[in-house]
């Protein structure tokens, strides 16, 4: 494959004087692997400067749901951009913000009454944790500032996200800077009781200090697409309520159909106290996040005392253009129609299962381990496979040796065929 732009090697770098070299995220520039310049996108394709089509097998890092360059969402963005781009959101509001709140409400149980807008997945999780801890402080004057999280979990790359997420190569240099989080084990198949018992023990000993448990529902994404059973969430929720701890679900990846239901919690018998949404909220078009909570939480901040307000904002809180994209996205979710596409993809996966030992599927996700000998994020096999797939026009980015497919829901059967013909060869 032709590469439009190459990463510079050390010699080339020395002679560059007219530009700042761009430092890419989660990218080892030292490996000098090619970086592709994309000029436009369509449906499941990223289109390079030299008109090569790359199948986006991972929805551009899990954000894109309905397909790239969706005409309806794009139109809404254009219209809103013409009116206004950003305003202060303290003391002011706008139509797109109101519309998204109204439309999202229709997809959620009555218990959710308030929505707080922010800009990214990491931040909406931090907002959730702050909301929970502040709730106990404002309402009872209690310091319940400890957080419980699951081993192998991922909640983003900010300090709150890194602290709640698994200790790993991602955050090792910063480990001393992270706040203390109490971990429960990942509920392996048939060992779920261990997780539930571990949580119960923690709560018995110190629920007085714990403000929230934060979990990725049903699948630990970055941890390696590790699935677990819905009943675990039922049990963890039950314990949380028994011991008065806020139950937070980080649906940043799972929200908007990824697991075959609009939200992952719909596959359980419970509804969390706080839901974190981001990636699919705008269909994967513009940055936006939302933290949705109950009246009980909001009420702990509602007062004539200014010191009890929720002290959180970011410069671009509730960006009107992003919200217009989210509003259009929610229109497209009317009658939960995109779930039919997820179902179609899942049926396709089912037919592929016999070709793989040990593959697992859930909604739009197909995952398996390529080589059991080197199971870590930086393992070589992942890097080699990434290049092999790209040379063949497919973007898949294995997590260590865990290979997974998670395409936009519009993906055509012939593109799935192409992906799976490559997977069968590895
Ligand atoms: C991607 C992700 C995040 C972080 O979102 P950003 O927008 O990258 O900050 C947090 N939690 C989960 C489960 C995610 O998948």
Coordinates of C-alpha atoms and ligand atoms in Angstrom, one line a residue:
X1 CA 0.0 0.0 0.0
X2 CA 1.2 3.5 -0.8
X3 CA 1.8 5.6 2.2
X4 CA 0.9 9.2 1.9
X5 CA 2.9 10.4 4.8
X6 CA 5.7 8.6 6.6
X7 CA 6.9 8.9 10.1
X8 CA 10.2 10.6 10.0
X9 CA 13.4 8.7 10.9
X10 CA 16.0 10.4 13.0
X11 CA 18.1 11.8 10.1
X12 CA 15.0 13.2 8.3
X13 CA 13.8 14.8 11.5
X14 CA 17.0 16.9 11.9
X15 CA 16.4 18.7 8.6
X16 CA 12.8 19.6 9.3
X17 CA 12.7 23.2 10.2
X18 CA 9.4 24.5 8.9
X19 CA 7.0 22.5 10.9
X20 CA 6.3 21.1 14.3
X21 CA 6.4 17.3 14.1
X22 CA 3.1 15.9 15.3
X23 CA 3.2 13.6 18.3
X24 CA 0.4 11.0 17.9
X25 CA -1.5 9.4 20.7
X26 CA -0.8 5.8 21.7
X27 CA 1.8 5.7 19.0
X28 CA 5.4 4.7 19.2
X29 CA 7.1 7.0 16.7
X30 CA 10.4 5.2 17.2
X31 CA 9.1 2.2 15.3
X32 CA 8.9 4.5 12.2
X33 CA 5.7 2.9 11.0
X34 CA 3.8 4.8 8.4
X35 CA 1.1 7.3 9.3
X36 CA -1.7 7.6 6.8
X37 CA -3.2 10.9 5.8
X38 CA -7.0 10.6 5.5
X39 CA -8.7 13.1 3.3
X40 CA -12.3 12.0 3.8
X41 CA -14.5 9.2 5.1
X42 CA -17.6 7.4 4.0
X43 CA -19.6 4.7 5.8
X44 CA -17.0 2.1 7.0
X45 CA -14.2 3.6 5.0
X46 CA -11.3 5.9 5.7
X47 CA -10.1 7.3 2.3
X48 CA -6.4 8.2 2.0
X49 CA -4.9 11.1 0.0
X50 CA -4.1 8.7 -2.8
X51 CA -7.7 7.4 -2.8
X52 CA -7.1 4.1 -1.1
X53 CA -10.0 2.9 1.0
X54 CA -9.3 1.5 4.4
X55 CA -12.0 -0.5 6.1
X56 CA -12.4 1.0 9.6
X57 CA -12.8 -2.3 11.6
X58 CA -12.6 -0.6 15.0
X59 CA -15.0 2.3 14.4
X60 CA -12.0 4.7 14.7
X61 CA -11.4 3.7 18.3
X62 CA -14.9 2.8 19.2
X63 CA -16.4 6.2 18.6
X64 CA -18.2 5.8 15.2
X65 CA -21.5 4.0 15.5
X66 CA -23.7 4.6 12.4
X67 CA -20.9 5.0 9.8
X68 CA -18.6 7.8 8.8
X69 CA -19.7 11.0 7.3
X70 CA -23.4 10.3 8.0
X71 CA -25.3 12.8 5.9
X72 CA -28.1 13.5 8.4
X73 CA -25.7 14.3 11.3
X74 CA -23.4 16.3 8.9
X75 CA -26.3 18.5 7.9
X76 CA -27.2 19.2 11.5
X77 CA -23.6 20.2 12.2
X78 CA -23.5 22.6 9.3
X79 CA -26.8 24.2 10.3
X80 CA -25.7 24.7 13.9
X81 CA -22.2 25.9 13.0
X82 CA -23.9 28.6 10.9
X83 CA -25.7 29.9 14.0
X84 CA -23.2 29.7 16.9
X85 CA -20.2 27.7 17.8
X86 CA -19.6 28.0 21.5
X87 CA -21.1 30.0 24.4
X88 CA -20.6 29.9 28.1
X89 CA -22.9 27.3 29.7
X90 CA -23.0 28.7 33.2
X91 CA -26.2 30.8 33.3
X92 CA -26.9 30.3 29.6
X93 CA -28.4 27.5 27.5
X94 CA -29.2 26.7 23.9
X95 CA -31.6 24.7 21.8
X96 CA -29.2 21.8 21.0
X97 CA -28.5 21.2 24.7
X98 CA -32.2 21.2 25.5
X99 CA -33.1 18.9 22.6
X100 CA -30.5 16.3 23.6
X101 CA -31.7 16.3 27.1
X102 CA -35.3 15.8 25.9
X103 CA -34.5 13.2 23.3
X104 CA -32.1 11.2 25.6
X105 CA -34.8 11.1 28.3
X106 CA -37.1 9.2 26.1
X107 CA -34.5 6.3 25.9
X108 CA -34.0 6.2 29.7
X109 CA -36.0 5.0 32.7
X110 CA -37.9 7.7 34.7
X111 CA -35.3 7.5 37.5
X112 CA -32.9 9.6 35.5
X113 CA -33.7 13.3 35.9
X114 CA -30.5 15.2 35.3
X115 CA -27.8 15.4 32.6
X116 CA -24.4 17.1 32.9
X117 CA -22.5 17.8 29.7
X118 CA -18.7 17.6 29.2
X119 CA -16.3 16.8 26.4
X120 CA -14.8 13.4 26.7
X121 CA -15.2 9.9 28.1
X122 CA -12.5 10.4 30.7
X123 CA -14.1 13.6 31.9
X124 CA -17.6 12.3 32.1
X125 CA -16.3 9.5 34.3
X126 CA -14.5 12.0 36.5
X127 CA -17.7 14.0 36.7
X128 CA -19.6 10.9 37.8
X129 CA -17.0 10.2 40.6
X130 CA -17.1 13.8 41.7
X131 CA -20.9 13.8 41.7
X132 CA -21.0 10.7 43.9
X133 CA -18.3 11.8 46.4
X134 CA -19.8 15.4 46.6
X135 CA -23.3 13.9 47.1
X136 CA -22.2 12.3 50.4
X137 CA -20.3 15.4 51.4
X138 CA -23.1 17.8 50.7
X139 CA -25.9 15.7 52.1
X140 CA -24.3 14.1 55.1
X141 CA -21.0 15.9 55.6
X142 CA -19.3 12.6 55.1
X143 CA -16.0 12.0 53.5
X144 CA -16.7 9.0 51.3
X145 CA -13.9 9.6 48.8
X146 CA -12.7 6.0 48.1
X147 CA -13.6 4.5 44.8
X148 CA -14.0 0.8 44.0
X149 CA -13.2 -0.4 40.4
X150 CA -12.5 -3.6 38.6
X151 CA -9.2 -5.1 37.7
X152 CA -8.3 -4.7 34.0
X153 CA -10.7 -1.9 33.6
X154 CA -10.2 1.3 31.6
X155 CA -11.8 4.6 32.3
X156 CA -9.6 7.0 30.3
X157 CA -6.2 8.7 30.5
X158 CA -6.8 11.7 32.8
X159 CA -5.6 11.2 36.4
X160 CA -9.1 10.2 37.6
X161 CA -9.4 7.8 34.7
X162 CA -5.9 6.4 35.1
X163 CA -6.5 6.0 38.9
X164 CA -9.8 4.1 38.4
X165 CA -8.4 2.1 35.5
X166 CA -6.1 -0.9 35.8
X167 CA -2.5 -0.5 36.7
X168 CA -0.7 -1.1 33.5
X169 CA 2.0 -0.1 31.1
X170 CA -0.3 2.8 30.2
X171 CA 0.2 4.5 33.5
X172 CA 3.2 2.9 35.2
X173 CA 5.4 6.0 35.3
X174 CA 2.6 7.9 37.0
X175 CA 1.5 5.3 39.5
X176 CA 2.6 7.2 42.5
X177 CA 0.5 10.1 41.5
X178 CA -2.7 8.2 41.2
X179 CA -5.4 8.2 44.0
X180 CA -6.0 5.0 45.8
X181 CA -8.6 2.7 44.3
X182 CA -9.9 -0.5 45.8
X183 CA -10.1 -3.3 43.2
X184 CA -12.4 -6.2 42.8
X185 CA -11.3 -9.1 40.6
X186 CA -12.6 -9.5 37.0
X187 CA -15.5 -11.9 37.2
X188 CA -14.1 -14.8 35.1
X189 CA -16.7 -17.3 33.8
X190 CA -17.8 -19.6 36.6
X191 CA -15.8 -17.6 39.2
X192 CA -18.2 -14.7 39.4
X193 CA -18.9 -15.5 43.1
X194 CA -15.3 -14.4 43.9
X195 CA -15.9 -11.0 42.6
X196 CA -19.2 -10.6 44.4
X197 CA -17.7 -11.9 47.7
X198 CA -14.7 -9.6 47.4
X199 CA -16.9 -6.6 47.0
X200 CA -19.1 -7.6 49.9
X201 CA -16.0 -8.0 52.1
X202 CA -14.7 -4.6 51.1
X203 CA -18.1 -3.0 51.8
X204 CA -18.4 -4.7 55.2
X205 CA -15.0 -3.4 56.2
X206 CA -15.1 0.1 54.9
X207 CA -18.3 1.2 53.1
X208 CA -18.2 4.3 55.3
X209 CA -15.2 5.5 53.2
X210 CA -16.5 4.4 49.8
X211 CA -18.4 6.9 47.6
X212 CA -18.7 4.9 44.4
X213 CA -18.1 1.8 42.4
X214 CA -17.3 2.4 38.8
X215 CA -17.6 -0.3 36.2
X216 CA -17.4 -0.9 32.5
X217 CA -20.6 -2.9 32.0
X218 CA -20.3 -6.5 30.5
X219 CA -17.1 -5.9 28.7
X220 CA -13.7 -4.6 29.7
X221 CA -12.7 -2.9 26.4
X222 CA -9.0 -1.9 26.7
X223 CA -8.5 -4.8 29.2
X224 CA -8.7 -7.1 26.1
X225 CA -12.4 -7.3 25.3
X226 CA -13.0 -9.4 28.4
X227 CA -16.7 -10.2 28.7
X228 CA -18.6 -11.0 31.9
X229 CA -22.2 -12.0 32.8
X230 CA -25.0 -9.5 33.4
X231 CA -26.0 -11.1 36.8
X232 CA -22.7 -9.8 38.2
X233 CA -23.9 -6.3 37.8
X234 CA -27.2 -7.2 39.4
X235 CA -25.3 -8.5 42.5
X236 CA -22.8 -5.7 42.7
X237 CA -25.7 -3.2 42.4
X238 CA -27.7 -4.9 45.1
X239 CA -24.6 -4.8 47.5
X240 CA -24.0 -1.1 46.6
X241 CA -27.5 -0.2 47.6
X242 CA -27.3 -2.3 50.8
X243 CA -24.2 -0.4 51.9
X244 CA -25.1 3.0 50.4
X245 CA -22.5 3.3 47.7
X246 CA -23.2 5.0 44.3
X247 CA -23.2 2.6 41.4
X248 CA -21.6 4.2 38.3
X249 CA -21.6 2.5 34.9
X250 CA -19.1 3.8 32.4
X251 CA -21.0 3.2 29.2
X252 CA -18.6 5.3 27.2
X253 CA -17.8 2.4 24.9
X254 CA -20.9 0.2 25.4
X255 CA -23.5 3.0 25.0
X256 CA -25.4 3.4 21.7
X257 CA -25.8 -0.1 20.6
X258 CA -22.3 -1.6 20.8
X259 CA -23.4 -4.6 22.7
X260 CA -26.7 -5.2 20.9
X261 CA -28.9 -3.1 23.3
X262 CA -28.9 0.7 23.3
X263 CA -27.2 0.7 26.7
X264 CA -25.4 -2.3 28.2
X265 CA -27.4 -2.0 31.5
X266 CA -30.5 -3.0 29.6
X267 CA -29.1 -6.6 29.6
X268 CA -29.2 -6.6 33.4
X269 CA -32.1 -6.3 35.8
X270 CA -30.7 -3.0 37.3
X271 CA -30.3 0.6 36.5
X272 CA -27.2 2.4 37.8
X273 CA -27.2 5.6 39.8
X274 CA -25.0 7.3 37.3
X275 CA -24.4 6.6 33.6
X276 CA -21.4 7.9 31.7
X277 CA -21.9 8.4 27.9
X278 CA -19.6 9.7 25.3
X279 CA -18.2 8.0 22.2
X280 CA -21.5 7.1 20.4
X281 CA -23.4 10.1 21.7
X282 CA -22.6 12.1 18.6
X283 CA -22.5 9.0 16.4
X284 CA -18.7 9.5 16.6
X285 CA -18.7 12.8 14.8
X286 CA -17.7 15.5 17.4
X287 CA -16.4 15.4 21.0
X288 CA -19.1 15.4 23.6
X289 CA -19.9 13.5 26.8
X290 CA -22.7 13.3 29.3
X291 CA -23.1 12.1 32.8
X292 CA -26.7 11.2 33.6
X293 CA -27.9 10.9 37.2
X294 CA -30.9 10.7 39.6
X295 CA -32.8 13.4 41.3
X296 CA -31.4 12.2 44.6
X297 CA -27.9 13.1 43.6
X298 CA -28.9 16.4 42.0
X299 CA -30.8 17.4 45.1
X300 CA -27.7 17.1 47.3
X301 CA -26.3 20.0 45.4
X302 CA -29.5 22.0 45.2
X303 CA -29.4 24.8 47.8
X304 CA -29.2 28.5 48.4
X305 CA -25.7 27.9 49.6
X306 CA -23.2 28.5 46.8
X307 CA -20.6 26.3 48.3
X308 CA -22.9 23.3 47.5
X309 CA -23.0 23.8 43.8
X310 CA -21.3 21.3 41.5
X311 CA -17.8 22.7 40.9
X312 CA -17.1 21.3 37.5
X313 CA -16.8 22.8 34.1
X314 CA -14.7 22.8 31.1
X315 CA -14.2 25.6 28.6
X316 CA -16.2 23.8 25.9
X317 CA -18.9 22.4 28.2
X318 CA -22.0 21.7 26.1
X319 CA -20.6 22.8 22.8
X320 CA -23.6 23.6 20.6
X321 CA -22.2 22.1 17.4
X322 CA -21.4 18.8 19.2
X323 CA -24.9 18.8 20.8
X324 CA -26.5 19.4 17.4
X325 CA -24.7 16.3 16.2
X326 CA -25.9 14.4 19.2
X327 CA -29.4 15.6 18.7
X328 CA -29.4 14.4 15.1
X329 CA -27.8 11.1 16.2
X330 CA -30.7 10.6 18.7
X331 CA -33.1 11.2 15.8
X332 CA -31.5 8.4 14.0
X333 CA -31.9 6.2 17.1
X334 CA -35.7 6.6 16.9
X335 CA -37.3 3.2 17.4
X336 CA -33.8 1.9 18.2
X337 CA -33.4 1.2 14.5
X338 CA -29.6 0.9 14.5
X339 CA -29.9 -2.2 16.6
X340 CA -31.1 -4.1 13.6
X341 CA -27.7 -3.5 12.0
X342 CA -25.9 -4.6 15.1
X343 CA -28.0 -7.8 15.0
X344 CA -27.1 -8.3 11.4
X345 CA -23.4 -8.0 12.2
X346 CA -23.8 -10.3 15.2
X347 CA -25.5 -13.0 13.0
X348 CA -22.6 -12.7 10.6
X349 CA -20.2 -13.3 13.5
X350 CA -22.1 -16.3 14.6
X351 CA -21.5 -17.9 11.3
X352 CA -17.8 -17.2 11.6
X353 CA -17.4 -18.7 15.1
X354 CA -16.7 -22.3 13.9
X355 CA -13.6 -21.0 12.1
X356 CA -11.9 -19.8 15.2
X357 CA -11.1 -21.6 18.5
X358 CA -11.9 -19.5 21.4
X359 CA -13.5 -16.6 19.7
X360 CA -16.2 -14.7 21.6
X361 CA -18.9 -12.3 20.4
X362 CA -21.2 -9.8 22.0
X363 CA -23.2 -7.4 19.9
X364 CA -20.9 -5.6 17.4
X365 CA -17.7 -7.1 19.0
X366 CA -15.9 -10.2 17.7
X367 CA -12.7 -11.0 19.7
X368 CA -10.1 -13.8 20.0
X369 CA -6.6 -14.2 21.2
X370 CA -4.0 -14.6 18.4
X371 CA -1.2 -16.2 20.3
X372 CA -1.4 -17.1 23.9
X373 CA 2.3 -16.9 24.7
X374 CA 2.7 -13.1 24.9
X375 CA -0.3 -11.6 26.5
X376 CA 0.4 -7.9 27.0
X377 CA -0.4 -4.6 25.4
X378 CA 3.0 -4.0 23.9
X379 CA 3.4 -7.6 22.6
X380 CA 4.9 -7.8 19.1
X381 CA 2.3 -9.9 17.6
X382 CA -0.2 -7.0 17.9
X383 CA 2.1 -4.7 16.1
X384 CA 2.8 -7.2 13.3
X385 CA -0.8 -7.9 12.9
X386 CA -1.7 -4.2 12.7
X387 CA 0.7 -3.8 9.8
X388 CA -0.5 -6.9 8.1
X389 CA -4.1 -5.8 8.2
X390 CA -3.3 -2.3 7.0
X391 CA -1.3 -3.6 4.1
X392 CA -4.5 -5.4 3.1
X393 CA -6.7 -2.3 3.5
X394 CA -8.2 -3.0 6.9
X395 CA -7.7 -1.1 10.1
X396 CA -7.7 -3.4 13.1
X397 CA -5.6 -2.5 16.2
X398 CA -5.1 -5.6 18.4
X399 CA -4.9 -5.1 22.1
X400 CA -1.7 -7.0 22.7
X401 CA -2.6 -10.4 21.3
X402 CA -6.3 -9.8 21.5
X403 CA -7.6 -9.3 18.0
X404 CA -11.0 -7.8 17.8
X405 CA -13.4 -6.4 15.3
X406 CA -15.9 -3.6 16.2
X407 CA -17.0 -1.9 13.0
X408 CA -19.5 0.9 12.3
X409 CA -23.0 -0.6 12.1
X410 CA -23.4 0.3 8.4
X411 CA -20.6 -2.0 7.4
X412 CA -21.4 -4.0 4.3
X413 CA -21.2 -7.8 4.1
X414 CA -18.4 -7.6 1.5
X415 CA -16.3 -5.5 4.0
X416 CA -16.9 -8.1 6.7
X417 CA -15.9 -10.8 4.3
X418 CA -12.7 -9.0 3.6
X419 CA -11.9 -8.6 7.3
X420 CA -12.7 -12.2 8.1
X421 CA -10.7 -13.6 5.2
X422 CA -7.7 -11.8 6.7
X423 CA -8.5 -13.1 10.2
X424 CA -8.7 -16.6 9.1
X425 CA -5.2 -16.4 7.7
X426 CA -3.4 -15.4 10.9
Ligands
LIG1 C1 -12.7 5.4 25.6 C2 -13.2 5.2 27.0 C3 -13.0 6.1 28.0 C4 -12.2 7.4 27.7 O1 -12.9 8.2 26.8 P1 -12.1 9.5 26.1 O2 -13.1 10.2 25.3 O3 -11.0 8.8 25.3 O4 -11.5 10.3 27.2 C5 -13.5 5.9 29.2 N1 -14.1 4.7 29.5 C6 -14.3 3.8 28.5 C7 -15.0 2.5 28.9 C8 -13.8 4.0 27.2 O5 -14.0 3.0 26.3

